[in-house]
Structures are given as C-alpha cells and as structure tokens.
Coordinates of C-alpha atoms in Angstrom, one line a residue:
M1 CA 180.3 71.7 181.4
Q2 CA 181.1 72.2 178.3
D3 CA 180.7 75.7 175.9
R4 CA 177.5 75.3 173.8
A5 CA 179.8 76.4 170.3
P6 CA 177.3 80.0 169.5
D7 CA 175.1 79.4 166.5
N8 CA 175.9 82.7 163.6
R9 CA 173.3 81.1 161.3
P10 CA 171.0 84.1 160.2
Y11 CA 167.9 84.2 161.8
F12 CA 165.2 85.0 158.9
F13 CA 165.0 84.4 155.0
L14 CA 163.2 87.4 153.5
S15 CA 161.1 86.4 150.7
Y16 CA 159.7 89.4 148.8
A17 CA 158.6 89.8 145.2
H18 CA 160.7 92.6 143.9
T19 CA 158.5 95.7 142.6
P20 CA 159.0 96.8 139.1
Q21 CA 160.5 100.7 138.5
W22 CA 157.7 102.3 136.8
G23 CA 159.9 105.3 135.4
P24 CA 163.6 106.6 134.8
D25 CA 162.8 108.7 138.1
S26 CA 160.5 106.1 140.2
G27 CA 163.3 105.5 142.4
D28 CA 164.1 102.5 144.2
P29 CA 160.8 100.8 144.4
D30 CA 162.0 98.2 147.3
H31 CA 163.2 100.7 149.4
W32 CA 160.3 100.1 152.4
V33 CA 161.2 96.4 152.2
R34 CA 164.9 97.3 152.8
V35 CA 163.0 99.8 156.1
L36 CA 161.2 96.5 157.1
F37 CA 164.4 94.2 156.6
N38 CA 167.0 97.0 158.6
D39 CA 163.8 97.2 161.5
L40 CA 163.5 93.6 161.9
C41 CA 167.2 93.4 162.1
N42 CA 167.3 95.3 165.0
H43 CA 164.9 94.0 166.7
I44 CA 166.3 90.6 166.4
V45 CA 169.8 91.0 167.4
A46 CA 168.3 93.0 170.3
L47 CA 165.7 89.7 171.1
T48 CA 168.8 87.0 170.9
D49 CA 172.6 86.4 172.1
L50 CA 173.3 86.3 168.2
P51 CA 177.2 87.0 168.5
A52 CA 178.8 89.9 167.2
G53 CA 179.1 90.7 163.4
S54 CA 176.6 87.7 162.4
P55 CA 173.7 88.8 160.4
P56 CA 170.6 88.7 161.7
G57 CA 168.6 88.2 158.2
F58 CA 168.8 87.5 154.7
M59 CA 167.6 89.4 151.8
D60 CA 168.9 88.9 148.4
R61 CA 168.9 92.9 147.6
E62 CA 170.3 93.8 144.2
M63 CA 172.2 90.4 143.7
R64 CA 170.2 89.0 140.7
S65 CA 172.0 91.3 138.7
G66 CA 175.4 90.3 139.6
E67 CA 177.4 87.2 139.2
G68 CA 176.2 84.1 141.7
W69 CA 173.4 85.0 143.3
P70 CA 171.3 82.0 142.6
E71 CA 174.3 80.0 145.1
K72 CA 173.8 82.8 147.6
L73 CA 170.2 82.3 147.4
S74 CA 170.6 78.3 147.7
E75 CA 173.1 79.1 150.4
N76 CA 170.7 81.4 152.6
L77 CA 167.7 79.3 152.2
A78 CA 169.7 76.0 153.6
V79 CA 171.1 77.7 156.5
C80 CA 168.8 80.0 157.9
R81 CA 166.1 79.3 160.6
V82 CA 163.1 81.0 159.6
F83 CA 161.5 81.7 156.1
V84 CA 159.6 84.9 155.7
P85 CA 157.7 85.8 153.1
L86 CA 156.0 89.0 152.5
F87 CA 152.4 88.0 151.0
S88 CA 151.5 90.2 148.4
P89 CA 149.1 90.1 144.8
R90 CA 152.8 90.2 142.9
Y91 CA 154.5 87.0 145.6
F92 CA 152.0 84.7 144.5
S93 CA 152.9 85.4 140.7
S94 CA 156.7 85.1 141.0
E95 CA 158.5 82.4 139.8
M96 CA 161.1 83.2 141.8
C97 CA 159.1 83.6 145.5
G98 CA 157.9 80.2 144.5
R99 CA 161.0 78.5 144.6
E100 CA 162.6 80.3 147.4
W101 CA 159.1 78.8 149.0
Y102 CA 159.6 75.4 147.4
A103 CA 163.9 75.0 148.7
F104 CA 162.8 75.9 152.4
H105 CA 160.0 73.9 152.4
E106 CA 161.4 70.7 151.1
R107 CA 164.3 71.4 153.4
M108 CA 161.4 71.6 156.5
L109 CA 159.7 68.4 155.1
N110 CA 163.5 66.5 155.3
A111 CA 163.7 67.7 159.0
R112 CA 160.0 66.6 159.5
T113 CA 160.4 63.2 158.0
T114 CA 164.2 62.3 159.7
G115 CA 162.3 63.2 162.9
T116 CA 165.5 65.9 163.4
A117 CA 162.5 69.1 163.1
T118 CA 158.8 69.1 163.7
A119 CA 157.7 72.6 164.3
S120 CA 157.0 75.1 161.1
A121 CA 160.0 77.4 160.6
I122 CA 157.6 79.8 158.0
V123 CA 156.4 83.2 159.3
P124 CA 154.0 84.9 156.8
A125 CA 153.6 88.9 156.7
L126 CA 151.6 90.8 154.8
W127 CA 153.2 93.5 153.2
T128 CA 149.8 94.4 151.2
R129 CA 146.5 93.0 151.8
V130 CA 146.0 90.2 150.4
D131 CA 142.5 88.1 149.8
L132 CA 143.4 84.9 152.0
R133 CA 140.7 83.1 149.8
E134 CA 142.9 83.1 146.8
L135 CA 145.8 82.0 147.7
P136 CA 147.7 79.0 146.4
D137 CA 147.0 75.8 147.7
S138 CA 150.3 75.4 148.6
V139 CA 150.0 78.1 151.2
R140 CA 146.3 78.0 152.0
H141 CA 147.1 76.3 155.0
M142 CA 149.6 78.5 156.8
H143 CA 147.9 81.1 159.4
I144 CA 148.5 84.9 159.6
E145 CA 149.1 86.3 162.6
S146 CA 146.9 89.3 163.6
T147 CA 148.4 92.1 165.8
S148 CA 146.8 94.5 168.2
S149 CA 146.1 97.2 165.1
G150 CA 143.8 93.9 164.3
G151 CA 142.1 95.3 160.9
R152 CA 144.6 98.0 159.9
Y153 CA 147.0 95.6 159.4
L154 CA 145.1 93.5 157.4
N155 CA 143.6 96.0 155.3
N156 CA 146.8 98.1 155.2
G157 CA 149.5 95.4 155.5
I158 CA 152.9 96.4 156.7
Y159 CA 153.2 98.6 153.3
G160 CA 150.2 101.0 154.1
L161 CA 150.9 101.3 158.2
I162 CA 155.1 102.3 157.1
K163 CA 153.9 105.0 154.1
L164 CA 150.7 106.6 156.4
S165 CA 152.4 108.8 159.2
R166 CA 149.3 108.2 161.7
L167 CA 149.5 104.7 161.8
R168 CA 153.4 104.5 162.4
D169 CA 152.7 103.4 165.9
E170 CA 151.0 100.0 164.6
Y171 CA 154.2 99.9 162.3
D172 CA 156.5 99.7 165.1
E173 CA 154.0 97.3 167.0
T174 CA 153.5 95.2 164.0
V175 CA 157.3 94.6 163.4
F176 CA 158.4 94.2 167.2
G177 CA 155.8 91.8 167.1
L178 CA 157.0 90.1 163.8
A179 CA 160.5 90.0 165.1
E180 CA 159.3 87.7 168.6
R181 CA 157.9 85.4 166.2
I182 CA 160.9 85.0 163.9
V183 CA 162.5 84.1 167.1
Q184 CA 160.2 81.9 168.6
A185 CA 159.5 80.0 165.6
A186 CA 163.2 79.9 165.7
R187 CA 163.3 78.3 168.8
E188 CA 160.5 76.2 168.4
A189 CA 161.1 74.4 165.5
R190 CA 165.4 74.1 165.5
L191 CA 165.3 73.5 161.6
P192 CA 168.9 72.0 161.5
P193 CA 170.8 73.5 158.3
G194 CA 170.5 71.2 154.5
R195 CA 172.1 71.3 151.4
P196 CA 171.9 73.6 149.1
R197 CA 169.2 72.7 146.6
D198 CA 170.3 73.8 142.5
Y199 CA 168.2 77.1 142.3
E200 CA 167.7 75.9 138.8
S201 CA 166.4 73.1 139.3
T202 CA 164.0 74.0 142.0
P203 CA 160.8 74.0 141.1
S204 CA 158.1 76.9 142.0
A205 CA 155.4 76.4 144.8
F206 CA 153.0 78.3 142.9
K207 CA 151.2 77.2 139.8
P208 CA 150.2 79.7 137.5
R209 CA 146.0 79.3 137.2
G210 CA 145.1 78.0 134.3
T211 CA 148.3 76.0 133.3
G212 CA 146.0 72.5 133.7
P213 CA 145.3 70.2 136.2
R214 CA 146.3 71.1 139.4
H215 CA 144.5 67.2 141.4
I216 CA 147.1 64.6 141.3
R217 CA 145.7 60.6 142.7
L218 CA 148.7 58.8 144.1
T219 CA 148.5 55.2 144.4
V220 CA 150.5 53.0 147.0
A221 CA 150.8 49.6 145.7
A222 CA 152.3 47.9 149.0
P223 CA 151.8 44.7 150.8
T224 CA 151.2 45.1 154.9
E225 CA 152.8 44.0 157.6
D226 CA 150.5 40.5 158.0
S227 CA 150.9 40.2 154.2
V228 CA 154.6 39.8 153.6
P229 CA 156.7 37.0 152.9
Q230 CA 157.5 35.1 155.4
H231 CA 160.9 35.7 154.9
R232 CA 160.6 39.6 154.1
D233 CA 161.7 42.2 156.5
A234 CA 158.3 43.4 158.1
R235 CA 160.5 46.9 159.3
P236 CA 159.1 49.1 156.1
Y237 CA 155.6 48.2 156.3
G238 CA 152.9 48.3 158.6
D239 CA 149.0 48.0 159.3
D240 CA 147.9 49.4 155.6
A241 CA 149.7 50.0 152.4
L242 CA 149.9 53.6 153.2
D243 CA 152.1 52.8 156.4
W244 CA 155.1 51.5 153.7
N245 CA 158.0 53.3 154.8
P246 CA 160.8 52.0 152.1
Y247 CA 163.6 54.1 153.8
H248 CA 162.7 53.4 157.0
T249 CA 166.4 53.7 158.0
E250 CA 166.1 57.2 156.9
S251 CA 162.7 58.0 157.6
T252 CA 160.5 58.3 160.5
R253 CA 157.2 58.0 158.4
A254 CA 155.3 56.9 155.8
L255 CA 156.4 57.5 152.5
S256 CA 152.8 58.7 151.1
T257 CA 152.8 61.2 153.5
H258 CA 156.0 62.2 152.7
A259 CA 155.0 62.5 149.1
E260 CA 151.2 63.9 149.7
E261 CA 153.4 67.3 151.3
L262 CA 155.7 67.1 148.7
I263 CA 152.7 67.6 145.8
R264 CA 150.7 70.1 147.4
S265 CA 153.8 72.2 148.2
L266 CA 153.7 72.5 143.9
D267 CA 150.3 73.7 144.5
Y268 CA 148.7 70.2 144.1
R269 CA 145.4 69.0 145.7
V270 CA 146.4 65.5 146.0
T271 CA 144.0 62.1 146.6
V272 CA 146.2 59.5 148.1
A273 CA 144.8 55.5 148.1
A274 CA 145.9 52.3 148.2
F275 CA 146.4 50.2 145.6
D276 CA 144.5 47.3 147.4
D277 CA 141.9 49.5 148.3
E278 CA 140.8 50.0 145.0
S279 CA 137.6 48.2 143.3
P280 CA 138.8 45.3 140.9
A281 CA 136.3 47.5 138.1
E282 CA 136.6 46.6 134.5
E283 CA 138.9 49.2 134.1
P284 CA 141.4 50.4 137.2
R285 CA 140.0 54.0 138.8
G286 CA 143.5 54.7 139.4
S287 CA 144.1 54.2 135.7
G288 CA 143.7 57.3 135.0
E289 CA 140.3 57.9 133.8
R290 CA 139.7 61.4 134.4
Q291 CA 143.2 62.8 136.4
P292 CA 146.6 62.8 136.2
G293 CA 148.2 59.5 138.7
I294 CA 151.2 58.2 140.2
L295 CA 151.7 54.7 141.4
L296 CA 154.3 53.9 144.3
V297 CA 154.9 50.5 143.7
D298 CA 156.6 48.3 146.1
Q299 CA 158.4 45.3 144.1
W300 CA 157.9 42.9 146.7
A301 CA 154.0 43.6 146.6
L302 CA 154.5 40.8 143.0
S303 CA 154.6 37.9 145.7
D304 CA 151.0 38.6 146.4
E305 CA 149.7 36.5 143.2
E306 CA 146.2 38.1 142.5
R307 CA 148.1 41.7 143.6
R308 CA 150.2 41.6 140.7
R309 CA 147.7 40.1 138.5
R310 CA 145.7 43.7 139.1
L311 CA 149.1 45.5 138.7
K312 CA 149.4 43.8 135.3
T313 CA 145.8 44.9 134.7
F314 CA 145.9 48.2 135.6
D315 CA 149.3 48.7 133.7
A316 CA 147.1 47.8 130.4
Y317 CA 144.7 50.1 131.2
A318 CA 147.0 53.1 132.3
R319 CA 146.6 56.1 130.5
P320 CA 149.8 58.4 129.1
W321 CA 149.5 60.7 132.2
V322 CA 149.7 57.9 134.5
S323 CA 153.9 57.2 135.8
A324 CA 154.9 55.2 138.5
I325 CA 157.8 55.9 140.9
V326 CA 159.8 52.2 142.1
P327 CA 161.5 53.0 145.4
R328 CA 164.1 50.5 146.1
C329 CA 166.1 51.3 149.0
R330 CA 170.2 50.8 148.8
A331 CA 170.5 50.2 152.4
D332 CA 167.9 47.1 152.1
L333 CA 169.9 44.8 151.5
Q334 CA 167.1 42.4 150.3
N335 CA 166.0 44.2 147.8
H336 CA 169.5 42.8 145.9
G337 CA 169.4 39.7 147.0
Q338 CA 168.3 37.0 144.4
E339 CA 164.4 37.2 145.5
G340 CA 164.9 41.1 145.0
R341 CA 166.7 40.8 142.3
R342 CA 163.7 38.3 140.5
L343 CA 160.8 40.7 141.9
A344 CA 162.6 42.9 140.2
E345 CA 162.5 41.4 136.7
E346 CA 159.1 40.3 137.6
L347 CA 158.0 44.0 137.5
E348 CA 159.7 44.4 134.4
R349 CA 157.2 42.1 132.9
V350 CA 154.0 42.8 134.7
M351 CA 154.2 46.5 134.5
P352 CA 156.0 46.7 130.8
T353 CA 153.6 50.2 129.3
I354 CA 154.3 52.9 132.5
L355 CA 158.0 51.6 132.9
E356 CA 158.7 52.0 129.2
R357 CA 157.1 55.0 128.6
A358 CA 158.9 56.4 132.0
R359 CA 162.4 55.4 130.0
R360 CA 161.7 57.3 126.9
S361 CA 160.7 60.3 129.6
D362 CA 163.2 62.7 131.2
T363 CA 161.7 60.7 134.4
R364 CA 163.3 57.1 133.5
I365 CA 165.5 57.1 136.6
A366 CA 161.9 57.0 138.5
V367 CA 161.6 53.7 137.6
N368 CA 164.7 52.2 137.8
G369 CA 165.1 51.9 141.6
V370 CA 165.8 54.9 143.4
P371 CA 168.1 54.4 146.1
T372 CA 167.0 57.2 148.7
L373 CA 164.6 58.9 149.9
K374 CA 166.9 62.5 149.0
S375 CA 166.6 61.4 145.3
F376 CA 163.1 60.5 145.8
T377 CA 161.9 64.0 147.2
R378 CA 164.3 65.6 143.8
V379 CA 162.4 63.1 141.2
L380 CA 159.0 63.3 142.4
P381 CA 158.2 67.0 141.2
E382 CA 159.8 65.8 137.9
V383 CA 157.5 63.2 137.6
V384 CA 154.5 65.5 138.7
A385 CA 155.2 68.1 136.3
Y386 CA 156.0 65.2 133.1
T387 CA 152.5 63.7 134.5
T388 CA 150.8 67.1 134.3
R389 CA 152.6 67.7 130.7
Q390 CA 151.1 63.9 129.2
F391 CA 147.6 64.7 130.5
L392 CA 147.6 68.4 128.5
K393 CA 148.6 67.2 125.6
N394 CA 147.0 63.9 125.2
A395 CA 143.6 64.0 127.2
E396 CA 140.4 64.1 125.3
V397 CA 138.8 67.6 125.2
R398 CA 135.3 66.5 126.9
L399 CA 132.6 69.3 126.2
P400 CA 130.0 69.7 129.1
P401 CA 126.6 68.8 128.6
G402 CA 124.1 70.8 126.8
P403 CA 121.8 71.2 124.0
H404 CA 123.0 69.9 120.5
F405 CA 122.8 72.4 117.1
P406 CA 123.8 72.0 113.9
R407 CA 127.4 72.9 112.7
P408 CA 126.7 76.5 111.0
R409 CA 128.1 76.7 107.4
L410 CA 128.7 79.3 104.7
A411 CA 126.1 79.0 101.6
D412 CA 125.1 80.6 98.6
P413 CA 122.2 84.0 99.7
Y414 CA 121.6 84.2 96.2
P415 CA 120.4 80.2 95.0
P416 CA 120.2 79.5 92.0
S417 CA 116.8 78.4 90.4
G418 CA 115.3 76.1 88.2
P419 CA 115.6 72.6 87.6
D420 CA 119.3 72.0 87.2
A421 CA 120.5 74.5 90.3
G422 CA 122.2 71.7 92.3
D423 CA 124.8 71.7 89.7
E424 CA 125.7 75.6 89.8
P425 CA 128.0 76.8 92.4
G426 CA 126.3 77.7 96.1
G427 CA 124.0 74.7 95.1
E428 CA 123.0 71.6 97.4
A429 CA 123.9 67.9 94.9

C-alpha cells in the first residue's frame, strides 16, 4: 500500500480584530490573543499527527507593519484547513477581518460548488460577549458552540475566562474543546487548498450599517430543459430556470445558488426569482422599482420570442441600479458557434440600455460573456458594489407618509401698515 503524503498545512487561521493601544504604557493589547493562539497550537499538536516542524496554526501578529503581509495573509487563507474567527464588537467593524472572512468563505463556496467539500470549515469562537442578534447577515447563520461552562463563556467570552483567575479551569476546558472542534471540522470538511486571492481586491463580508440598501433582487432569465431549442445541449438546464448551470463542467450546483450564497456573504439579503415567473405587468418587477437588482441572463433564453419581447420591456424599464451578468461558458462550444454568435448579437439589440450602462462602468466584463465560474465568482461582488452605488446615487428619496405642514418662511416681525405696505421690504406684494 502506498504511503499517504503528509499534510503539513496549518490546521487553523486565527482571525481577530487588533486592539489599539490606549497609551504609550499600555503594553501589548493583543497579548491574550497570543496566549490563546499558543494554547490552541499545543492542543492541536497533541491531538493530531501533524509532521514535526509544521505550524499548527496561523495568526498575523505584527505582519501588517512589514513588507509582504497581504500576500502572507492570502497564502495562509488559501491553504489553512479551518477558519477560526474571534467574535467581538470590534471584529465586525474591522474591514480587514471582513476581508479575511470573505476570502475564506469564497474558497469554501468554490469547493462546495465543485463538489470537493461540503461541510463547513468555519469554527467561530467568542472572544468577548456579543449580542448574537446584532450579527451581520453574512454570519448570522453560524452556530456558536456552547461549552460546559455555559453562561460563563457566553457572558465573558474567552477573554473573560482567561483574565479571571477563578475561571481558569473553564478557560482550559473551553480552549481544549475549541481545539477538538477545529480538528473535527478539518477532518469533516477536507477543504482542498485554493489559489491565493488578491487582498486589495477582496471585499469585506461586513457591510457597515447605514451605508445603503442591504437587499438585492437576483433574477434568472434562462430556459428550462423542456423549453430549450431541440438542437441545444440540455445539460446546463433543469426543470426550472433557477436550475440553470452554465458552468456544469466545473460546477455541480445551479448558478443561482452559488450567486445567492456569494451575495449573502457580502452581508446582503437576497430575493431570487425566475424571470419567467415574474408577472408580465406593465412595469416588470425586477426592473428596480424599490431595490437594486441583478439579472443573470442566458443568451439562449432569446430563442423564445415571448421571452425575448419581455426582456426588451425589462430593459426599457430598468432603473440605473439594475445590472446584468451574461455567463458564456468557454467550454460550451455551442456558445461560440454560428447560432451562439447570432444570439449574442440579438442580446445586444434586445437589452441595449443595461449592456451599455455596464460597458461605461468598471463592470463591462460582466456583460461581455463571463467565460468561467472563477471569473463569475470574482465579478459578482463588483457588480453588487456598482449596483448599490447606483441606487444610492440615483434612487429617489421617498418621505414616509404623514401629515402635511406648510414650509416655513422668514417674515418681517414688524410689517409696515398702510395702503402701500405691499411695496415695502418685508411686505407681501
């Protein structure tokens, strides 16, 4: 039997919000995070067969002040087996932590989409007490494992357990339990390494409160397996338009599912709808009447005359905050044959408004035919950001209903009297 090659990848990436110094004599504000990191490493070495000399975990320490720290972060996010975020109020206001979360979550989604991993490889821990009801939407689905110390862990977090000497036993038990969960998650997820993501272009998973709309409408315009033209390869299609999987040679899941999870990981709420299920009202619902929208459109959807007519109407009514993405899989040879080229040209005639808007922006690649799933995964956050900016820039501000009061105006407190008073300054003409 052939020996299995040793896996010397770090078991975990410790993601935490750096605490600023409050004064010149405040010492190292992240000292206790380092203590936790070292304790976790010691436990994991004891619990696993990690080869000698291999680092059990990774934390950035002081790298951000040195050369090459973004590359080092990206490399470790691409290879570590488990992501361990230390929840605290400061964590969710940190853009850096939000980027770390998004990069790892994107890697996890890619593995899920390609069928190489299914279980979650994120193991959150409470550093300090947080109100779980106030978590960003992008992380609210995460489950916080309780410990035998129960309320003491939830009320104090690991920081409180480590700082209060009377709770030292609870700290030891909590950290050992966390190490066990890290090892278990690594074993169950078996997350393969990914390619490092450029740190500067990585969006944050934590959208600051009050920075605009947090709801995106995602609409899919694609045929079904039954309605696709007879000569068209039916493998990308299913019983419903939402089953459309244009990158079926790379992915085992529908594109709408992948897109929905990516948008949620950007801290947005998402409504997903099939274009064919939208009521053919005078103004199409997905054209952006109340919220930003993104249309995923298959050029083969234009093979149907009625759908082509409705897409033209959709384009005519589309607000500036409605964008489109046109997947055109490079491996799908029919997309590049005579019929595919004709439909691509037809799409230009049917949706000139939305396509031209995109080409005047930084999201032009989204409508020029996205060739691979990886390209789609990278361009979608850019389209979400662009669409949100357009909503903030162009959407009409609607005041809530209520009683109407006349606008106040300045007037002379001592108006002149007499028949010619209207001609005097401060009088009414």
